[in-house]
Amino acid sequence: MSRQAGFILPSTIIVIFLCLLIFGAVGTTYVTEKNFLTETEQYYILDNMKTIAIVESLKILDDNNIDNNKYVAEQVNNGEYSFKFIKKTPNIYEVQLHCKTSKGREYTASYQYNLEQNKMIGWSE
């Protein structure tokens, strides 16, 4: 029994060290998953705003209610989107889209639209 006096302190330190390692691993996993969920949410919000901006710009193009350098901006619950029409030729317009979420994520794209054929002829991100 006299040789067991120094056994408790090293084993306690080892158990505490293992508990700290487990706690650190779980904490890191939690932070990583939380960041992933936030980024995924922002991606889908941005994708939804991009789709809304495209549909709205196509409605304006279909109505032939277009002026050169016409600028349209809309505020939505999760951010804002805008688009601008630039006349390239008498039948072709370039539409520049810009979307921004309330948390600062941004997306910019442009496409060309042919009024005679009523279709997109080019896309650029």
Tab-separated table of N, CA, C and O in Angstrom:
chain	number	residue	atom	x	y	z
A	1	MET	N	0.797	-1.193	0.000
A	1	MET	CA	0.000	0.000	0.000
A	1	MET	C	0.849	1.270	0.000
A	1	MET	O	0.369	2.306	-0.408
A	2	SER	N	2.038	1.209	0.398
A	2	SER	CA	2.868	2.401	0.466
A	2	SER	C	3.307	2.865	-0.923
A	2	SER	O	3.650	4.016	-1.097
A	3	ARG	N	3.227	2.046	-1.957
A	3	ARG	CA	3.642	2.428	-3.303
A	3	ARG	C	2.505	3.085	-4.088
A	3	ARG	O	2.729	3.596	-5.169
A	4	GLN	N	1.292	3.098	-3.602
A	4	GLN	CA	0.151	3.648	-4.328
A	4	GLN	C	-0.068	5.132	-4.055
A	4	GLN	O	-1.011	5.721	-4.551
A	5	ALA	N	0.752	5.786	-3.316
A	5	ALA	CA	0.546	7.182	-2.927
A	5	ALA	C	0.578	8.141	-4.127
A	5	ALA	O	-0.104	9.152	-4.126
A	6	GLY	N	1.330	7.859	-5.166
A	6	GLY	CA	1.442	8.777	-6.304
A	6	GLY	C	0.593	8.386	-7.499
A	6	GLY	O	0.801	8.900	-8.583
A	7	PHE	N	-0.374	7.520	-7.358
A	7	PHE	CA	-1.179	7.029	-8.482
A	7	PHE	C	-2.353	7.943	-8.795
A	7	PHE	O	-2.718	8.098	-9.967
A	8	ILE	N	-2.952	8.596	-7.849
A	8	ILE	CA	-4.175	9.375	-8.045
A	8	ILE	C	-3.911	10.641	-8.869
A	8	ILE	O	-4.671	10.956	-9.785
A	9	LEU	N	-2.888	11.401	-8.583
A	9	LEU	CA	-2.631	12.661	-9.282
A	9	LEU	C	-2.368	12.455	-10.780
A	9	LEU	O	-3.017	13.120	-11.598
A	10	PRO	N	-1.501	11.557	-11.216
A	10	PRO	CA	-1.300	11.380	-12.665
A	10	PRO	C	-2.548	10.856	-13.366
A	10	PRO	O	-2.870	11.293	-14.478
A	11	SER	N	-3.283	9.935	-12.758
A	11	SER	CA	-4.497	9.428	-13.403
A	11	SER	C	-5.573	10.510	-13.488
A	11	SER	O	-6.305	10.592	-14.481
A	12	THR	N	-5.677	11.375	-12.496
A	12	THR	CA	-6.632	12.478	-12.539
A	12	THR	C	-6.264	13.467	-13.645
A	12	THR	O	-7.129	13.940	-14.382
A	13	ILE	N	-4.995	13.765	-13.793
A	13	ILE	CA	-4.540	14.668	-14.848
A	13	ILE	C	-4.824	14.071	-16.225
A	13	ILE	O	-5.277	14.769	-17.146
A	14	ILE	N	-4.607	12.779	-16.386
A	14	ILE	CA	-4.875	12.115	-17.669
A	14	ILE	C	-6.368	12.142	-17.987
A	14	ILE	O	-6.769	12.435	-19.116
A	15	VAL	N	-7.228	11.868	-17.005
A	15	VAL	CA	-8.685	11.890	-17.223
A	15	VAL	C	-9.143	13.297	-17.573
A	15	VAL	O	-9.962	13.495	-18.483
A	16	ILE	N	-8.641	14.319	-16.885
A	16	ILE	CA	-9.006	15.706	-17.186
A	16	ILE	C	-8.538	16.085	-18.584
A	16	ILE	O	-9.269	16.735	-19.346
A	17	PHE	N	-7.327	15.672	-18.956
A	17	PHE	CA	-6.806	15.958	-20.281
A	17	PHE	C	-7.684	15.319	-21.361
A	17	PHE	O	-7.997	15.954	-22.373
A	18	LEU	N	-8.099	14.073	-21.160
A	18	LEU	CA	-8.971	13.399	-22.123
A	18	LEU	C	-10.331	14.101	-22.219
A	18	LEU	O	-10.891	14.241	-23.321
A	19	CYS	N	-10.862	14.542	-21.083
A	19	CYS	CA	-12.139	15.263	-21.095
A	19	CYS	C	-12.015	16.580	-21.864
A	19	CYS	O	-12.917	16.954	-22.623
A	20	LEU	N	-10.891	17.279	-21.684
A	20	LEU	CA	-10.666	18.522	-22.423
A	20	LEU	C	-10.541	18.276	-23.927
A	20	LEU	O	-11.041	19.055	-24.743
A	21	LEU	N	-9.893	17.185	-24.308
A	21	LEU	CA	-9.791	16.839	-25.729
A	21	LEU	C	-11.167	16.549	-26.330
A	21	LEU	O	-11.477	17.005	-27.442
A	22	ILE	N	-11.972	15.808	-25.617
A	22	ILE	CA	-13.325	15.487	-26.099
A	22	ILE	C	-14.160	16.759	-26.204
A	22	ILE	O	-14.852	16.989	-27.204
A	23	PHE	N	-14.088	17.611	-25.189
A	23	PHE	CA	-14.826	18.867	-25.205
A	23	PHE	C	-14.375	19.755	-26.364
A	23	PHE	O	-15.193	20.373	-27.053
A	24	GLY	N	-13.094	19.823	-26.623
A	24	GLY	CA	-12.572	20.606	-27.746
A	24	GLY	C	-13.035	20.073	-29.088
A	24	GLY	O	-13.396	20.847	-29.984
A	25	ALA	N	-13.041	18.753	-29.241
A	25	ALA	CA	-13.483	18.156	-30.504
A	25	ALA	C	-14.969	18.415	-30.733
A	25	ALA	O	-15.390	18.757	-31.853
A	26	VAL	N	-15.778	18.268	-29.699
A	26	VAL	CA	-17.216	18.514	-29.827
A	26	VAL	C	-17.466	19.996	-30.120
A	26	VAL	O	-18.322	20.336	-30.957
A	27	GLY	N	-16.752	20.875	-29.469
A	27	GLY	CA	-16.902	22.312	-29.712
A	27	GLY	C	-16.532	22.698	-31.125
A	27	GLY	O	-17.227	23.496	-31.770
A	28	THR	N	-15.438	22.147	-31.623
A	28	THR	CA	-15.018	22.429	-32.992
A	28	THR	C	-16.049	21.932	-33.995
A	28	THR	O	-16.372	22.622	-34.972
A	29	THR	N	-16.587	20.749	-33.770
A	29	THR	CA	-17.620	20.197	-34.648
A	29	THR	C	-18.860	21.083	-34.638
A	29	THR	O	-19.448	21.354	-35.689
A	30	TYR	N	-19.259	21.557	-33.473
A	30	TYR	CA	-20.434	22.413	-33.361
A	30	TYR	C	-20.233	23.717	-34.137
A	30	TYR	O	-21.115	24.140	-34.893
A	31	VAL	N	-19.077	24.347	-33.970
A	31	VAL	CA	-18.813	25.611	-34.662
A	31	VAL	C	-18.781	25.403	-36.172
A	31	VAL	O	-19.331	26.208	-36.939
A	32	THR	N	-18.166	24.319	-36.618
A	32	THR	CA	-18.103	24.020	-38.051
A	32	THR	C	-19.497	23.808	-38.632
A	32	THR	O	-19.822	24.339	-39.701
A	33	GLU	N	-20.334	23.036	-37.952
A	33	GLU	CA	-21.689	22.799	-38.435
A	33	GLU	C	-22.520	24.074	-38.434
A	33	GLU	O	-23.313	24.306	-39.347
A	34	LYS	N	-22.358	24.898	-37.426
A	34	LYS	CA	-23.093	26.162	-37.351
A	34	LYS	C	-22.705	27.073	-38.515
A	34	LYS	O	-23.580	27.683	-39.146
A	35	ASN	N	-21.410	27.169	-38.814
A	35	ASN	CA	-20.957	27.975	-39.952
A	35	ASN	C	-21.474	27.417	-41.269
A	35	ASN	O	-21.868	28.174	-42.161
A	36	PHE	N	-21.468	26.100	-41.404
A	36	PHE	CA	-21.979	25.474	-42.621
A	36	PHE	C	-23.459	25.773	-42.811
A	36	PHE	O	-23.901	26.109	-43.921
A	37	LEU	N	-24.241	25.674	-41.749
A	37	LEU	CA	-25.672	25.955	-41.852
A	37	LEU	C	-25.928	27.413	-42.212
A	37	LEU	O	-26.810	27.715	-43.028
A	38	THR	N	-25.160	28.324	-41.648
A	38	THR	CA	-25.325	29.744	-41.966
A	38	THR	C	-24.973	30.014	-43.426
A	38	THR	O	-25.715	30.719	-44.125
A	39	GLU	N	-23.867	29.448	-43.896
A	39	GLU	CA	-23.473	29.634	-45.291
A	39	GLU	C	-24.493	29.014	-46.251
A	39	GLU	O	-24.790	29.593	-47.297
A	40	THR	N	-25.018	27.850	-45.899
A	40	THR	CA	-26.013	27.197	-46.746
A	40	THR	C	-27.286	28.028	-46.814
A	40	THR	O	-27.872	28.197	-47.891
A	41	GLU	N	-27.707	28.550	-45.682
A	41	GLU	CA	-28.904	29.399	-45.649
A	41	GLU	C	-28.707	30.632	-46.525
A	41	GLU	O	-29.587	30.986	-47.324
A	42	GLN	N	-27.554	31.285	-46.417
A	42	GLN	CA	-27.275	32.478	-47.220
A	42	GLN	C	-27.208	32.135	-48.709
A	42	GLN	O	-27.663	32.916	-49.550
A	43	TYR	N	-26.679	30.968	-49.035
A	43	TYR	CA	-26.615	30.539	-50.439
A	43	TYR	C	-28.019	30.411	-51.026
A	43	TYR	O	-28.291	30.892	-52.133
A	44	TYR	N	-28.925	29.761	-50.300
A	44	TYR	CA	-30.280	29.569	-50.811
A	44	TYR	C	-31.068	30.866	-50.846
A	44	TYR	O	-31.884	31.086	-51.749
A	45	ILE	N	-30.852	31.752	-49.886
A	45	ILE	CA	-31.500	33.063	-49.930
A	45	ILE	C	-31.022	33.839	-51.156
A	45	ILE	O	-31.821	34.439	-51.889
A	46	LEU	N	-29.712	33.815	-51.402
A	46	LEU	CA	-29.145	34.504	-52.558
A	46	LEU	C	-29.647	33.905	-53.862
A	46	LEU	O	-29.964	34.627	-54.807
A	47	ASP	N	-29.746	32.589	-53.910
A	47	ASP	CA	-30.254	31.913	-55.108
A	47	ASP	C	-31.714	32.286	-55.362
A	47	ASP	O	-32.119	32.513	-56.505
A	48	ASN	N	-32.504	32.381	-54.303
A	48	ASN	CA	-33.903	32.762	-54.438
A	48	ASN	C	-34.029	34.202	-54.936
A	48	ASN	O	-34.841	34.493	-55.823
A	49	MET	N	-33.224	35.107	-54.382
A	49	MET	CA	-33.265	36.494	-54.843
A	49	MET	C	-32.811	36.609	-56.290
A	49	MET	O	-33.358	37.408	-57.055
A	50	LYS	N	-31.831	35.809	-56.688
A	50	LYS	CA	-31.373	35.804	-58.079
A	50	LYS	C	-32.508	35.382	-59.001
A	50	LYS	O	-32.757	36.011	-60.033
A	51	THR	N	-33.236	34.354	-58.618
A	51	THR	CA	-34.351	33.874	-59.425
A	51	THR	C	-35.445	34.930	-59.536
A	51	THR	O	-35.994	35.167	-60.621
A	52	ILE	N	-35.759	35.583	-58.418
A	52	ILE	CA	-36.775	36.637	-58.434
A	52	ILE	C	-36.338	37.783	-59.341
A	52	ILE	O	-37.134	38.308	-60.131
A	53	ALA	N	-35.070	38.183	-59.265
A	53	ALA	CA	-34.566	39.274	-60.098
A	53	ALA	C	-34.633	38.914	-61.580
A	53	ALA	O	-35.002	39.755	-62.414
A	54	ILE	N	-34.302	37.682	-61.907
A	54	ILE	CA	-34.362	37.250	-63.312
A	54	ILE	C	-35.796	37.272	-63.811
A	54	ILE	O	-36.081	37.786	-64.895
A	55	VAL	N	-36.714	36.736	-63.026
A	55	VAL	CA	-38.122	36.698	-63.438
A	55	VAL	C	-38.673	38.116	-63.609
A	55	VAL	O	-39.359	38.413	-64.591
A	56	GLU	N	-38.367	38.997	-62.669
A	56	GLU	CA	-38.856	40.372	-62.765
A	56	GLU	C	-38.271	41.088	-63.984
A	56	GLU	O	-38.979	41.824	-64.675
A	57	SER	N	-36.991	40.890	-64.252
A	57	SER	CA	-36.380	41.546	-65.418
A	57	SER	C	-36.950	40.985	-66.721
A	57	SER	O	-37.157	41.737	-67.679
A	58	LEU	N	-37.223	39.692	-66.747
A	58	LEU	CA	-37.823	39.110	-67.957
A	58	LEU	C	-39.240	39.620	-68.175
A	58	LEU	O	-39.666	39.804	-69.321
A	59	LYS	N	-39.985	39.868	-67.107
A	59	LYS	CA	-41.330	40.450	-67.259
A	59	LYS	C	-41.257	41.825	-67.896
A	59	LYS	O	-42.049	42.163	-68.778
A	60	ILE	N	-40.309	42.631	-67.452
A	60	ILE	CA	-40.149	43.972	-68.023
A	60	ILE	C	-39.737	43.873	-69.491
A	60	ILE	O	-40.235	44.621	-70.342
A	61	LEU	N	-38.844	42.936	-69.806
A	61	LEU	CA	-38.423	42.762	-71.198
A	61	LEU	C	-39.574	42.276	-72.069
A	61	LEU	O	-39.708	42.699	-73.218
A	62	ASP	N	-40.409	41.384	-71.554
A	62	ASP	CA	-41.540	40.887	-72.334
A	62	ASP	C	-42.589	41.969	-72.577
A	62	ASP	O	-43.275	41.962	-73.597
A	63	ASP	N	-42.723	42.894	-71.640
A	63	ASP	CA	-43.689	43.987	-71.799
A	63	ASP	C	-43.169	45.090	-72.710
A	63	ASP	O	-43.901	46.033	-73.018
A	64	ASN	N	-41.914	45.003	-73.124
A	64	ASN	CA	-41.247	46.032	-73.935
A	64	ASN	C	-41.318	47.406	-73.271
A	64	ASN	O	-41.442	48.422	-73.932
A	65	ASN	N	-41.271	47.402	-71.967
A	65	ASN	CA	-41.299	48.640	-71.192
A	65	ASN	C	-39.872	48.960	-70.740
A	65	ASN	O	-39.575	49.019	-69.567
A	66	ILE	N	-38.988	49.172	-71.719
A	66	ILE	CA	-37.560	49.274	-71.433
A	66	ILE	C	-37.032	50.618	-71.908
A	66	ILE	O	-37.343	51.070	-73.004
A	67	ASP	N	-36.249	51.234	-71.080
A	67	ASP	CA	-35.478	52.410	-71.468
A	67	ASP	C	-34.009	52.045	-71.354
A	67	ASP	O	-33.630	51.205	-70.540
A	68	ASN	N	-33.170	52.712	-72.157
A	68	ASN	CA	-31.740	52.466	-72.049
A	68	ASN	C	-31.256	52.952	-70.677
A	68	ASN	O	-31.636	54.017	-70.218
A	69	ASN	N	-30.442	52.149	-70.049
A	69	ASN	CA	-29.910	52.419	-68.702
A	69	ASN	C	-31.001	52.508	-67.639
A	69	ASN	O	-30.842	53.212	-66.642
A	70	LYS	N	-32.095	51.815	-67.851
A	70	LYS	CA	-33.150	51.757	-66.826
A	70	LYS	C	-32.640	50.935	-65.649
A	70	LYS	O	-32.080	49.858	-65.826
A	71	TYR	N	-32.840	51.445	-64.449
A	71	TYR	CA	-32.351	50.801	-63.229
A	71	TYR	C	-33.535	50.506	-62.325
A	71	TYR	O	-34.357	51.378	-62.062
A	72	VAL	N	-33.635	49.256	-61.866
A	72	VAL	CA	-34.715	48.835	-60.972
A	72	VAL	C	-34.096	48.212	-59.730
A	72	VAL	O	-33.229	47.348	-59.833
A	73	ALA	N	-34.525	48.668	-58.561
A	73	ALA	CA	-34.032	48.113	-57.292
A	73	ALA	C	-35.227	47.766	-56.419
A	73	ALA	O	-36.187	48.525	-56.336
A	74	GLU	N	-35.164	46.623	-55.785
A	74	GLU	CA	-36.250	46.153	-54.913
A	74	GLU	C	-35.680	45.677	-53.589
A	74	GLU	O	-34.624	45.043	-53.545
A	75	GLN	N	-36.390	45.959	-52.528
A	75	GLN	CA	-36.043	45.499	-51.185
A	75	GLN	C	-36.943	44.312	-50.849
A	75	GLN	O	-38.154	44.382	-51.036
A	76	VAL	N	-36.368	43.226	-50.360
A	76	VAL	CA	-37.130	42.062	-49.911
A	76	VAL	C	-36.772	41.783	-48.453
A	76	VAL	O	-35.910	42.447	-47.886
A	77	ASN	N	-37.429	40.804	-47.865
A	77	ASN	CA	-37.223	40.519	-46.439
A	77	ASN	C	-35.768	40.202	-46.092
A	77	ASN	O	-35.278	40.608	-45.052
A	78	ASN	N	-35.102	39.460	-46.954
A	78	ASN	CA	-33.754	38.971	-46.642
A	78	ASN	C	-32.639	39.742	-47.321
A	78	ASN	O	-31.492	39.321	-47.286
A	79	GLY	N	-32.953	40.858	-47.967
A	79	GLY	CA	-31.917	41.628	-48.633
A	79	GLY	C	-32.495	42.508	-49.716
A	79	GLY	O	-33.621	42.988	-49.620
A	80	GLU	N	-31.712	42.688	-50.756
A	80	GLU	CA	-32.147	43.538	-51.861
A	80	GLU	C	-31.554	43.026	-53.164
A	80	GLU	O	-30.514	42.382	-53.176
A	81	TYR	N	-32.249	43.317	-54.245
A	81	TYR	CA	-31.738	42.983	-55.565
A	81	TYR	C	-31.982	44.170	-56.485
A	81	TYR	O	-32.868	44.997	-56.255
A	82	SER	N	-31.162	44.252	-57.519
A	82	SER	CA	-31.321	45.315	-58.506
A	82	SER	C	-30.886	44.784	-59.865
A	82	SER	O	-30.126	43.827	-59.958
A	83	PHE	N	-31.398	45.420	-60.893
A	83	PHE	CA	-30.961	45.092	-62.242
A	83	PHE	C	-31.023	46.342	-63.092
A	83	PHE	O	-31.775	47.273	-62.836
A	84	LYS	N	-30.165	46.335	-64.115
A	84	LYS	CA	-30.026	47.478	-65.001
A	84	LYS	C	-30.051	46.983	-66.439
A	84	LYS	O	-29.414	45.979	-66.768
A	85	PHE	N	-30.802	47.699	-67.288
A	85	PHE	CA	-30.892	47.354	-68.701
A	85	PHE	C	-29.962	48.258	-69.499
A	85	PHE	O	-29.999	49.478	-69.360
A	86	ILE	N	-29.135	47.649	-70.344
A	86	ILE	CA	-28.237	48.409	-71.215
A	86	ILE	C	-28.483	47.948	-72.656
A	86	ILE	O	-28.389	46.758	-72.957
A	87	LYS	N	-28.806	48.892	-73.511
A	87	LYS	CA	-29.104	48.558	-74.903
A	87	LYS	C	-27.805	48.367	-75.667
A	87	LYS	O	-26.993	49.283	-75.774
A	88	LYS	N	-27.584	47.162	-76.199
A	88	LYS	CA	-26.386	46.868	-76.987
A	88	LYS	C	-26.616	47.127	-78.473
A	88	LYS	O	-25.799	47.730	-79.139
A	89	THR	N	-27.710	46.597	-78.988
A	89	THR	CA	-28.141	46.844	-80.366
A	89	THR	C	-29.640	47.131	-80.295
A	89	THR	O	-30.234	47.011	-79.219
A	90	PRO	N	-30.282	47.478	-81.402
A	90	PRO	CA	-31.727	47.749	-81.322
A	90	PRO	C	-32.564	46.575	-80.806
A	90	PRO	O	-33.621	46.787	-80.226
A	91	ASN	N	-32.073	45.349	-80.972
A	91	ASN	CA	-32.849	44.188	-80.539
A	91	ASN	C	-32.239	43.435	-79.370
A	91	ASN	O	-32.821	42.458	-78.905
A	92	ILE	N	-31.065	43.841	-78.927
A	92	ILE	CA	-30.387	43.106	-77.856
A	92	ILE	C	-30.132	44.038	-76.668
A	92	ILE	O	-29.580	45.117	-76.824
A	93	TYR	N	-30.573	43.576	-75.513
A	93	TYR	CA	-30.324	44.281	-74.258
A	93	TYR	C	-29.450	43.424	-73.357
A	93	TYR	O	-29.588	42.211	-73.329
A	94	GLU	N	-28.568	44.093	-72.633
A	94	GLU	CA	-27.814	43.410	-71.586
A	94	GLU	C	-28.453	43.788	-70.256
A	94	GLU	O	-28.727	44.956	-69.998
A	95	VAL	N	-28.685	42.785	-69.422
A	95	VAL	CA	-29.274	43.007	-68.109
A	95	VAL	C	-28.231	42.635	-67.067
A	95	VAL	O	-27.737	41.508	-67.041
A	96	GLN	N	-27.878	43.591	-66.205
A	96	GLN	CA	-26.903	43.354	-65.149
A	96	GLN	C	-27.646	43.206	-63.826
A	96	GLN	O	-28.357	44.112	-63.401
A	97	LEU	N	-27.473	42.043	-63.196
A	97	LEU	CA	-28.141	41.727	-61.937
A	97	LEU	C	-27.169	41.888	-60.774
A	97	LEU	O	-25.997	41.544	-60.892
A	98	HIS	N	-27.704	42.365	-59.659
A	98	HIS	CA	-26.908	42.443	-58.429
A	98	HIS	C	-27.825	42.119	-57.260
A	98	HIS	O	-28.864	42.754	-57.081
A	99	CYS	N	-27.445	41.105	-56.468
A	99	CYS	CA	-28.222	40.696	-55.303
A	99	CYS	C	-27.331	40.778	-54.066
A	99	CYS	O	-26.154	40.448	-54.126
A	100	LYS	N	-27.925	41.195	-52.953
A	100	LYS	CA	-27.173	41.298	-51.702
A	100	LYS	C	-28.092	40.903	-50.550
A	100	LYS	O	-29.185	41.442	-50.408
A	101	THR	N	-27.626	39.952	-49.727
A	101	THR	CA	-28.416	39.529	-48.579
A	101	THR	C	-28.231	40.511	-47.431
A	101	THR	O	-27.331	41.345	-47.444
A	102	SER	N	-29.077	40.393	-46.428
A	102	SER	CA	-28.983	41.280	-45.272
A	102	SER	C	-27.721	41.016	-44.453
A	102	SER	O	-27.300	41.857	-43.674
A	103	LYS	N	-27.099	39.846	-44.644
A	103	LYS	CA	-25.857	39.520	-43.938
A	103	LYS	C	-24.614	39.812	-44.770
A	103	LYS	O	-23.511	39.454	-44.379
A	104	GLY	N	-24.788	40.447	-45.925
A	104	GLY	CA	-23.644	40.914	-46.689
A	104	GLY	C	-23.172	40.042	-47.832
A	104	GLY	O	-22.231	40.405	-48.526
A	105	ARG	N	-23.781	38.893	-48.062
A	105	ARG	CA	-23.379	38.056	-49.206
A	105	ARG	C	-23.879	38.702	-50.488
A	105	ARG	O	-25.010	39.160	-50.562
A	106	GLU	N	-23.039	38.713	-51.520
A	106	GLU	CA	-23.394	39.372	-52.778
A	106	GLU	C	-23.262	38.423	-53.957
A	106	GLU	O	-22.483	37.473	-53.916
A	107	TYR	N	-24.041	38.713	-54.997
A	107	TYR	CA	-24.002	37.942	-56.232
A	107	TYR	C	-24.215	38.918	-57.387
A	107	TYR	O	-25.116	39.765	-57.334
A	108	THR	N	-23.376	38.807	-58.405
A	108	THR	CA	-23.496	39.666	-59.574
A	108	THR	C	-23.442	38.792	-60.822
A	108	THR	O	-22.617	37.883	-60.917
A	109	ALA	N	-24.350	39.068	-61.742
A	109	ALA	CA	-24.393	38.339	-63.010
A	109	ALA	C	-24.964	39.265	-64.077
A	109	ALA	O	-25.529	40.319	-63.774
A	110	SER	N	-24.828	38.850	-65.313
A	110	SER	CA	-25.448	39.600	-66.412
A	110	SER	C	-25.831	38.620	-67.512
A	110	SER	O	-25.246	37.545	-67.636
A	111	TYR	N	-26.843	39.013	-68.255
A	111	TYR	CA	-27.245	38.198	-69.402
A	111	TYR	C	-27.680	39.114	-70.529
A	111	TYR	O	-28.005	40.277	-70.315
A	112	GLN	N	-27.648	38.566	-71.739
A	112	GLN	CA	-28.111	39.297	-72.907
A	112	GLN	C	-29.421	38.695	-73.366
A	112	GLN	O	-29.603	37.479	-73.315
A	113	TYR	N	-30.321	39.564	-73.787
A	113	TYR	CA	-31.658	39.142	-74.179
A	113	TYR	C	-31.957	39.670	-75.573
A	113	TYR	O	-31.766	40.856	-75.855
A	114	ASN	N	-32.431	38.782	-76.451
A	114	ASN	CA	-32.795	39.147	-77.812
A	114	ASN	C	-34.299	39.381	-77.848
A	114	ASN	O	-35.091	38.469	-77.569
A	115	LEU	N	-34.718	40.596	-78.197
A	115	LEU	CA	-36.142	40.937	-78.232
A	115	LEU	C	-36.874	40.262	-79.381
A	115	LEU	O	-38.063	39.953	-79.256
A	116	GLU	N	-36.212	40.041	-80.518
A	116	GLU	CA	-36.869	39.388	-81.657
A	116	GLU	C	-37.199	37.930	-81.356
A	116	GLU	O	-38.271	37.443	-81.678
A	117	GLN	N	-36.247	37.222	-80.745
A	117	GLN	CA	-36.437	35.800	-80.462
A	117	GLN	C	-37.059	35.561	-79.086
A	117	GLN	O	-37.431	34.440	-78.768
A	118	ASN	N	-37.141	36.591	-78.268
A	118	ASN	CA	-37.664	36.489	-76.897
A	118	ASN	C	-36.961	35.407	-76.089
A	118	ASN	O	-37.592	34.549	-75.476
A	119	LYS	N	-35.625	35.466	-76.089
A	119	LYS	CA	-34.875	34.499	-75.298
A	119	LYS	C	-33.512	35.069	-74.909
A	119	LYS	O	-33.017	36.000	-75.531
A	120	MET	N	-32.934	34.461	-73.871
A	120	MET	CA	-31.595	34.819	-73.451
A	120	MET	C	-30.595	34.240	-74.438
A	120	MET	O	-30.731	33.094	-74.847
A	121	ILE	N	-29.594	35.038	-74.765
A	121	ILE	CA	-28.589	34.542	-75.715
A	121	ILE	C	-27.216	34.454	-75.072
A	121	ILE	O	-26.283	33.955	-75.705
A	122	GLY	N	-27.080	34.883	-73.848
A	122	GLY	CA	-25.782	34.772	-73.171
A	122	GLY	C	-25.946	34.978	-71.675
A	122	GLY	O	-26.847	35.677	-71.228
A	123	TRP	N	-25.084	34.325	-70.910
A	123	TRP	CA	-25.109	34.437	-69.441
A	123	TRP	C	-23.692	34.564	-68.940
A	123	TRP	O	-22.803	33.839	-69.376
A	124	SER	N	-23.475	35.453	-68.001
A	124	SER	CA	-22.150	35.672	-67.453
A	124	SER	C	-22.273	35.928	-65.945
A	124	SER	O	-23.111	36.714	-65.528
A	125	GLU	N	-21.420	35.258	-65.173
A	125	GLU	CA	-21.440	35.457	-63.715
A	125	GLU	C	-20.166	36.124	-63.268
A	125	GLU	O	-19.138	35.993	-63.815
